[in-house]
Amino acid sequence: MGIPEVDSREALFRLARLGEGERAVFLVRDRGLLLVSRYEGDRYKLAFVDIGVEVRADVCPGDPEEATTLVGIMEDVPWQGLALEYAMALAPANCENGVLRANPTVKFTVPPEWLMFDLVAVAHALMARGMDEYLEEVSRRLGTRLWVRKIVRV
Amino acid sequence: MTAPAKPAKAERLNKVFPVDLDKYLPELLKRNYGRWVDRRFHGYGIIEHVSETGERVFTVKVALPPNARLSADTAEKFADIADRHGIGAIRITMAGNIEFLADSLEAAQRIREEVEGMGFPVGGWGPTLWGINSCTAFLTCTTAVVDSPSITKALGDQLYEYFTGEKTLPAKLRIYVSGCPAMCAGGTGIDIAIVGQWGAPPKIREEILSLCLPPPKALARIPESQVFLVQVCPTGALTLRREGDKIRLLLVPEKCINCARCKENCDAFDYDPENVGVAILVGGKYSNTGVGRRLARVLVPWVPAVPPHYREITAIVRRIIDVWREHAREGERLADMIDRIGWGTFVDLVGVPVSSMHYDRLFAGTRWKDEAYPSLRDALR
C-alpha cells in the first residue's frame, strides 16, 4: 500500500486521529509536501519534505542531516503573539560516490492544540520564505556549490 | 524657615488597592467568613452553605446571556430581586453566570421563580453544564474571526436542558467559545473549546490601501523591507511589485497562513466573512481530580461556522456530549473518560470523518444552503 495522498485540510483531520506514540506519513498533494508525523501525547513532531525540489552537492558529510540543520524562530507564527521554533535540513539524504542528494525539509514540534492552525500552510510558508537563504547558508557550511533541481509532475 | 506643607492628595489617590476583602461583604457572609462547614444541593440551581454558627446561606445560580451581556434595565431588575428576596448581594461567576444570595430556602425559591419568569434558566451545579464562556468578539475586539457570543447562544439553546438538569451529565461540563485563536477570554483547559479560524487569505481593497502605505513618491524611494505593511507579515506573503511608475502591494496566497496580522494593521485587508470556521477541541480541564489538569486536544481541526444556527458546530458538540453520556462512568469528566477508553476509540465513537470532503463540499458551491447541512450532520452520525 502506498503513501496516502491527502489535501492540506484532510492532513490535519488525519493528524487529529493519531493516538499516543502513533506515526503517520501522508503526501499532501496540494502543497507538494511529504508529511511525516508522530504524536507523543503532549506534542506533535512534524516534518515536511519538499518532494518537488532535489538538492545536490559534491560533498558527503558524515551525518548530512546534522550538517545541514539550521534552526530558526518565527515570531507571530502561527498566530499573533505566538512563536514557532523550527528547523530546516536536507533530509532524507543519500550519499553515493561523494555526491549528496537530498530534499529540503522543515521540521517543528507543536502542542496538540496547535492543530487548530493550518500547519501545512505554515510549513509551506516557511519553505517559500526561507529556502534561498537556507540553501545559501548550507552552501557556505559545506564549502561547496549546491545544485537545486525543481521536479515538476506532468 | 519651615518647608511648605505638602498638599494633601486627592481622596481618590489615597485609596489603597485591593480593597479589603470584607469591606463590601453582606453582614451574613462577614459573620461566617471562613466558618462554613457543610453544603447541600436543592436541585441543580440552589446550593446551601452551612456555617459552624448555625447560619445558612442559599445561592441561586442563573445563566446569563452570552458574554454576560446585560442591559442596565435587566441589571436593575436583578438588583431589585436581590434586595427584595435575597440579602442584597449578587455575584458574577467565572463561567458567566450570576448568583443571588439568600438567607432561606423559601427566599431562594422565590428568586428562582422570578428569574425563570424573566426567561433566565436556573441550574449549573452538579453533573450539569456549568456555563458557556464566550469572549466579546466583534463588540469590542478587532481580531475576532467568528461571533463567539452568537455561537454561544446557538449552543446554549441546544444544551439548555443540560444546564437546568432536566437532562443530566456524567459530571460537570464547561464549554468555551473563542472568536479567534488568541483565546484571551479563556483557554483550552476546558472540556470543550471552540475556536474561530479564517478559511482563506484576505483580499486587498485597493481603493483604501494607499491610506496604509507611504505617499507614492516616498514609496518609490524606500526599500521594500522598510515598508510597514511588508514588515507586519510574518511569512513574507506581502510584497511590492513595481509596474512602470506604479507600485502595487501584492499578497501571495501560497505564503499566507491566515494569521490576520495585516488586517490588524490595515483595514484594506478583507477576509471573506462567509469563509470562516472553527476548530473544536475536547478533553481539557483545570481541575486536579481524575487524571488531573490537562489542555484540550483538537478533535475537529476545521468546520464551517454558519450563522445564525451554526448547525455543524452544534451537531458535533451534541454528538460529543452523547458519546460522553453513553460511555462515561458516574462522575467521570470528559477528559477522564477519553483517558480511560483511549483517544482512538473516542474519535471513532464520535464518528468525525477522517476526510474533510464533507466540509469542502460545502465550499464547492452548495455552501450556506440548508440542504447541505443534513449531509454533514449525517456524516457525523
XYZ file of C-alpha atoms in Angstrom:
535
model
C 0.000 0.000 0.000
C 1.383 3.382 -0.988
C 1.525 6.564 0.982
C -1.959 8.080 1.281
C -2.474 11.256 -0.698
C -4.436 13.925 1.124
C -5.068 17.641 0.841
C -3.893 20.112 3.476
C -7.083 20.158 5.459
C -7.504 16.414 5.394
C -3.938 16.067 6.666
C -4.985 17.957 9.794
C -8.014 15.696 10.250
C -5.770 12.660 9.997
C -3.280 14.104 12.468
C -6.145 14.708 14.890
C -6.870 10.972 14.930
C -3.381 9.869 15.951
C -3.086 8.095 19.285
C -0.112 8.481 21.588
C 3.032 7.058 20.011
C 1.409 6.693 16.585
C 3.220 7.758 13.451
C 1.755 8.628 10.079
C 3.053 9.626 6.675
C 0.959 11.474 4.068
C 1.574 13.060 0.746
C -0.050 16.488 0.873
C -0.814 16.850 -2.806
C -1.926 20.486 -2.945
C 1.353 21.623 -1.370
C 3.719 19.000 -2.797
C 4.910 18.045 0.657
C 5.517 14.694 2.273
C 4.294 14.965 5.856
C 5.918 12.698 8.426
C 4.256 12.937 11.809
C 4.360 11.433 15.242
C 2.043 12.197 18.147
C 3.743 11.896 21.534
C 0.858 12.551 23.875
C 1.753 16.136 24.634
C 3.073 17.243 21.245
C 3.163 16.585 17.545
C 6.506 16.112 15.875
C 6.124 17.108 12.252
C 8.452 17.037 9.285
C 7.507 18.365 5.854
C 9.671 17.161 2.998
C 9.585 19.193 -0.207
C 9.458 16.401 -2.748
C 9.390 18.912 -5.563
C 12.968 20.024 -5.006
C 16.154 17.991 -5.060
C 19.408 19.447 -3.790
C 22.768 18.032 -4.919
C 26.224 18.777 -3.564
C 29.592 17.334 -4.469
C 30.420 16.580 -0.889
C 29.330 13.933 1.580
C 29.362 14.991 5.230
C 29.301 12.194 7.838
C 25.795 12.997 9.002
C 24.180 15.028 6.203
C 21.039 15.891 8.155
C 23.004 17.112 11.157
C 25.436 19.020 8.954
C 22.664 20.831 7.127
C 20.301 21.563 10.016
C 19.635 25.189 10.781
C 17.205 26.277 13.445
C 15.112 29.398 13.459
C 12.243 31.050 15.204
C 9.336 32.813 13.554
C 7.561 35.410 15.629
C 3.796 35.801 15.228
C 3.517 32.364 13.623
C 1.073 30.653 13.541
C -0.834 33.491 15.215
C -0.075 36.914 16.577
C 1.831 36.670 19.838
C 2.904 33.064 19.325
C 6.307 31.969 18.086
C 7.292 28.879 16.153
C 10.677 27.237 16.572
C 11.603 25.245 13.521
C 14.499 23.508 11.859
C 15.396 23.225 8.203
C 17.533 20.373 6.969
C 18.415 18.399 3.877
C 16.681 15.134 4.633
C 16.211 12.412 3.690
C 19.720 12.457 2.278
C 21.556 9.971 0.154
C 25.308 9.956 -0.223
C 26.866 7.947 -3.030
C 30.241 8.311 -4.710
C 30.866 11.555 -2.882
C 27.639 13.138 -4.081
C 24.892 14.235 -1.704
C 21.326 14.183 -2.942
C 18.568 15.308 -0.613
C 15.266 17.111 -0.275
C 14.766 20.263 1.767
C 12.734 19.580 4.877
C 11.207 21.792 7.528
C 10.535 20.340 10.964
C 8.767 21.602 14.043
C 7.262 20.292 17.249
C 3.983 21.793 18.384
C 1.497 21.303 21.240
C -1.702 19.378 20.403
C -3.906 22.456 20.453
C -1.898 23.971 17.596
C -3.620 21.597 15.254
C -6.274 24.321 15.094
C -3.879 26.161 12.766
C -3.188 25.214 9.178
C 0.232 23.784 9.943
C 0.712 22.604 6.368
C 0.345 26.193 5.188
C 2.783 27.248 7.887
C 5.374 24.706 6.707
C 4.846 25.738 3.109
C 5.228 29.406 4.003
C 8.433 28.715 5.940
C 9.882 26.985 2.910
C 8.716 29.627 0.483
C 10.157 32.412 2.579
C 13.392 30.945 3.840
C 14.605 28.434 1.281
C 17.002 30.656 -0.668
C 18.632 31.977 2.464
C 18.809 28.475 3.922
C 20.469 26.978 0.870
C 22.997 29.824 0.751
C 23.938 29.111 4.345
C 24.169 25.358 3.744
C 26.379 26.008 0.750
C 28.655 28.128 2.915
C 28.731 25.468 5.614
C 29.516 22.639 3.278
C 32.029 24.750 1.433
C 30.682 23.856 -1.970
C 28.129 24.919 -4.529
C 24.666 23.387 -4.400
C 22.693 22.276 -7.418
C 18.992 22.684 -6.980
C 16.593 20.885 -9.275
C 12.886 21.578 -9.388
C 10.881 18.432 -10.053
C 7.703 19.029 -11.971
C 4.924 16.455 -12.193
C 3.423 16.219 -15.647
C 12.172 78.669 57.904
C 9.969 75.613 57.585
C 9.218 73.711 54.423
C 5.802 74.368 52.910
C 3.198 71.816 53.881
C 2.848 69.009 51.398
C -0.500 69.328 49.646
C -2.947 66.640 50.648
C -3.573 64.036 47.996
C -6.939 63.972 46.432
C -9.060 61.392 48.181
C -9.167 59.145 45.163
C -5.361 58.935 45.193
C -5.351 57.815 48.823
C -7.264 54.678 48.005
C -5.299 51.522 48.547
C -5.970 48.561 46.304
C -7.060 45.915 46.588
C -9.994 46.976 48.694
C -10.213 44.956 51.906
C -11.992 41.701 51.196
C -14.692 42.201 53.775
C -15.421 45.852 53.078
C -18.470 45.263 50.911
C -19.490 41.821 52.134
C -23.042 41.422 53.397
C -23.184 41.030 57.181
C -24.344 37.389 56.933
C -21.219 36.439 54.985
C -18.906 38.595 57.089
C -20.099 36.914 60.295
C -19.419 33.477 58.865
C -16.334 34.138 56.812
C -14.106 31.031 56.816
C -16.515 29.161 59.060
C -18.510 27.194 56.513
C -18.656 23.509 57.464
C -21.218 21.877 55.191
C -23.159 22.271 51.970
C -26.094 20.595 50.285
C -27.892 20.957 46.961
C -31.552 21.745 46.372
C -31.865 20.693 42.751
C -29.150 21.818 40.335
C -29.644 25.547 40.774
C -29.630 26.164 44.530
C -26.792 25.366 46.898
C -26.968 25.762 50.680
C -23.885 26.525 52.722
C -23.996 25.881 56.459
C -21.791 27.721 58.929
C -20.491 26.401 62.246
C -22.519 29.252 63.774
C -25.661 27.538 62.502
C -26.390 30.280 59.990
C -27.048 29.297 56.396
C -26.785 30.994 53.036
C -28.580 29.841 49.893
C -27.149 30.654 46.481
C -29.212 30.593 43.293
C -27.222 30.183 40.068
C -28.694 31.761 36.944
C -27.353 31.605 33.394
C -26.622 34.952 31.793
C -26.818 35.766 28.093
C -23.660 35.044 26.057
C -20.642 37.077 27.109
C -22.689 38.091 30.203
C -24.217 40.966 28.250
C -26.998 42.608 30.196
C -28.957 45.765 29.670
C -28.866 48.213 32.545
C -32.604 47.617 32.855
C -32.124 43.871 33.405
C -29.255 44.506 35.811
C -31.546 46.797 37.803
C -34.249 44.117 37.884
C -31.686 41.604 39.143
C -30.549 44.040 41.830
C -34.153 44.586 42.826
C -34.746 40.822 43.132
C -31.593 40.509 45.237
C -32.860 43.267 47.542
C -36.449 42.020 47.831
C -35.832 38.282 48.238
C -32.126 37.938 48.955
C -29.601 39.528 51.254
C -28.830 42.289 48.785
C -25.881 40.509 47.215
C -25.194 39.155 43.739
C -22.051 37.678 42.255
C -20.928 37.150 38.658
C -19.087 33.855 38.227
C -16.156 32.967 36.004
C -18.451 30.696 33.972
C -20.586 33.689 33.037
C -23.462 33.069 35.444
C -24.996 35.303 38.089
C -25.574 34.097 41.642
C -28.124 35.511 44.060
C -27.586 35.031 47.805
C -30.485 34.469 50.200
C -30.861 33.503 53.848
C -33.604 30.895 53.498
C -34.630 28.188 51.070
C -38.008 29.860 50.658
C -36.378 33.121 49.627
C -34.107 31.239 47.217
C -37.145 29.552 45.663
C -38.802 32.942 45.198
C -35.693 34.214 43.430
C -35.728 31.143 41.235
C -39.360 31.634 40.254
C -38.869 35.287 39.491
C -35.758 34.933 37.301
C -37.243 31.935 35.492
C -40.275 34.103 34.836
C -37.924 36.583 33.185
C -36.676 33.775 30.938
C -33.358 33.059 32.621
C -32.555 29.380 33.316
C -31.549 28.274 36.803
C -29.107 25.409 37.221
C -25.457 24.757 36.561
C -24.349 22.783 39.613
C -23.542 19.120 39.936
C -23.494 16.892 36.843
C -24.712 19.622 34.502
C -23.477 22.183 32.026
C -21.893 24.806 34.284
C -21.969 27.523 31.689
C -20.613 28.523 28.297
C -17.896 31.139 28.372
C -17.555 33.440 25.446
C -15.202 36.215 24.517
C -16.621 39.543 23.415
C -15.798 39.140 19.690
C -16.978 41.939 17.419
C -18.487 44.011 20.221
C -15.096 45.371 21.239
C -12.484 43.238 19.507
C -10.592 43.989 16.296
C -9.198 40.464 15.925
C -12.404 38.416 16.067
C -12.956 35.840 13.324
C -16.333 34.447 14.368
C -19.046 35.982 16.519
C -18.464 33.812 19.558
C -21.467 35.128 21.539
C -23.857 34.067 18.777
C -22.250 30.609 18.641
C -22.632 30.533 22.421
C -26.295 31.414 22.042
C -26.837 28.653 19.470
C -25.102 26.155 21.745
C -26.992 27.392 24.794
C -30.306 26.902 23.014
C -29.308 23.346 22.095
C -27.878 22.447 25.505
C -30.386 24.275 27.714
C -31.627 21.066 29.353
C -28.126 20.177 30.449
C -27.849 23.459 32.342
C -31.168 23.167 34.161
C -30.584 19.498 34.941
C -33.650 18.279 33.052
C -31.070 16.042 31.410
C -28.058 15.193 33.490
C -24.480 14.536 32.511
C -21.866 12.168 33.962
C -20.072 15.131 35.579
C -19.729 18.870 35.215
C -19.288 20.253 31.723
C -17.699 23.524 30.755
C -17.555 24.977 27.262
C -15.637 27.938 25.951
C -16.150 29.736 22.632
C -13.363 31.948 21.392
C -13.676 34.314 18.468
C -10.084 33.700 17.381
C -7.020 31.670 18.342
C -5.807 34.393 20.715
C -8.316 32.954 23.226
C -7.865 35.917 25.549
C -11.066 35.265 27.468
C -10.335 31.632 28.254
C -8.165 28.772 27.208
C -8.045 25.136 26.266
C -8.069 23.848 29.845
C -11.761 23.139 29.397
C -13.978 20.198 28.413
C -14.938 21.590 25.009
C -13.315 24.597 23.354
C -14.457 26.157 20.094
C -12.013 28.478 18.390
C -12.634 30.687 15.353
C -10.413 30.437 12.281
C -10.237 32.204 8.923
C -10.809 29.923 5.959
C -8.813 31.665 3.219
C -6.335 34.514 2.743
C -7.692 38.062 2.708
C -8.380 40.180 -0.342
C -6.824 43.609 -0.666
C -9.213 46.522 -1.056
C -7.129 48.597 -3.442
C -9.184 51.789 -3.116
C -8.183 52.357 0.502
C -4.817 50.595 0.554
C -2.939 53.836 -0.077
C -4.070 55.034 3.358
C -1.852 52.326 4.868
C 1.172 52.987 2.666
C 3.679 55.833 2.489
C 2.956 58.548 -0.117
C 3.777 57.330 -3.673
C 6.982 59.355 -4.018
C 8.308 58.101 -0.697
C 7.211 54.552 -1.506
C 9.252 54.682 -4.692
C 12.396 55.528 -2.778
C 12.346 53.335 0.344
C 13.433 49.698 0.275
C 10.633 47.129 0.299
C 11.824 45.682 3.600
C 11.142 49.017 5.297
C 7.544 49.301 4.197
C 5.428 48.798 7.287
C 2.813 46.549 5.692
C 5.520 44.307 4.269
C 7.099 44.120 7.701
C 3.939 43.102 9.553
C 3.505 39.905 7.554
C 5.436 37.211 9.455
C 5.730 34.864 6.482
C 6.597 37.363 3.767
C 3.300 36.943 1.944
C 3.064 40.676 1.280
C 5.371 42.070 -1.355
C 5.701 45.189 -3.502
C 5.566 44.980 -7.269
C 6.688 47.859 -9.432
C 4.650 48.198 -12.619
C 6.089 51.100 -14.573
C 5.961 54.054 -12.252
C 3.234 52.446 -10.169
C 3.891 50.341 -7.104
C 1.418 47.700 -6.022
C 1.224 45.679 -2.838
C 0.567 42.037 -3.597
C -0.477 39.185 -1.345
C 0.981 35.811 -2.275
C -1.699 33.348 -1.124
C 0.728 30.401 -1.032
C 2.714 32.157 1.679
C -0.303 33.302 3.701
C -1.152 31.439 6.916
C -4.291 33.460 7.762
C -2.785 34.994 10.884
C -4.646 38.267 10.188
C -1.713 40.413 11.232
C -2.140 42.530 8.096
C -5.797 43.094 8.905
C -4.855 44.130 12.420
C -2.677 46.858 10.962
C -4.686 47.995 7.970
C -8.373 47.964 7.163
C -7.667 47.350 3.480
C -7.353 43.605 4.118
C -10.737 41.934 3.923
C -11.264 38.343 4.922
C -14.307 36.640 3.473
C -16.822 36.679 6.338
C -18.544 33.660 4.808
C -15.421 31.540 4.662
C -14.856 31.173 8.374
C -14.833 28.163 10.615
C -13.878 26.866 13.996
C -11.673 24.193 15.460
C -13.262 22.032 18.139
C -11.054 20.842 20.992
C -12.008 18.394 23.716
C -10.782 16.914 26.973
C -9.163 19.801 28.801
C -9.689 20.779 32.430
C -8.002 22.751 35.176
C -9.311 20.518 37.938
C -6.923 18.256 39.869
C -9.497 15.482 40.024
C -9.285 12.308 37.925
C -6.381 12.381 35.511
C -5.526 15.901 36.651
C -5.058 19.097 34.736
C -4.633 18.992 31.027
C -5.186 21.022 27.907
C -7.793 20.046 25.360
C -6.803 18.365 22.129
C -8.076 19.178 18.658
C -10.826 16.777 17.617
C -12.061 18.679 14.562
C -9.450 20.994 13.005
C -11.969 22.926 10.963
C -15.715 23.066 10.473
C -17.663 25.923 8.883
C -19.205 28.497 11.193
C -22.543 29.258 9.574
C -24.822 31.741 11.330
C -27.378 32.038 12.689
C -27.776 28.478 13.954
C -24.250 27.108 13.491
C -25.756 23.680 12.872
C -22.486 21.988 12.018
C -20.890 23.125 15.262
C -23.853 22.317 17.478
C -24.211 18.892 15.815
C -20.637 17.999 16.676
C -20.895 19.304 20.247
C -24.129 17.385 20.808
C -22.506 14.268 19.419
C -19.522 14.641 21.765
C -21.894 15.004 24.710
C -23.976 11.999 23.604
C -20.865 9.808 23.426
C -19.761 11.039 26.835
C -23.183 10.383 28.377
C -23.278 6.919 26.890
C -19.791 5.756 27.802
C -18.709 7.656 30.910
C -18.816 6.343 34.426
C -20.669 8.336 37.044
C -18.689 11.427 37.985
C -16.228 10.994 35.120
C -15.228 14.222 33.384
C -14.864 14.128 29.614
C -11.053 14.182 29.856
C -11.064 11.265 32.311
C -13.314 9.198 30.048
C -11.162 9.867 26.996
C -8.125 8.880 29.015
C -9.774 5.616 30.067
C -11.187 4.492 26.728
C -8.381 5.910 24.601
C -8.343 8.731 22.077
C -8.785 6.461 19.058
C -11.887 4.823 20.500
C -13.320 8.196 21.404
C -12.737 9.582 17.910
C -14.363 6.504 16.384
C -17.363 6.804 18.709
C -17.874 10.456 17.835
C -17.570 9.481 14.207
C -15.734 12.507 12.871
C -14.974 11.737 9.222
C -11.310 11.228 8.538
C -11.750 13.144 5.329
C -12.630 16.787 5.197
C -14.586 16.291 1.985
C -17.898 16.873 3.741
C -16.684 20.288 4.775
C -15.040 21.055 1.475
C -18.188 20.133 -0.367
C -19.936 22.927 1.449
C -17.480 25.332 -0.055
C -17.681 23.848 -3.518
C -20.874 25.614 -4.449
C -23.595 24.470 -2.118
C -22.332 26.296 0.922
C -24.709 28.102 3.202
C -27.667 26.301 1.685
C -29.839 24.436 4.103
C -29.829 21.288 2.009
C -26.102 20.977 2.530
C -26.422 20.751 6.298
C -28.088 17.343 6.631
C -25.319 15.583 4.720
C -22.756 16.978 7.109
C -24.788 16.069 10.126
C -25.360 12.594 8.702
C -21.650 12.217 8.242
C -21.175 12.785 11.922
C -23.533 10.062 12.989
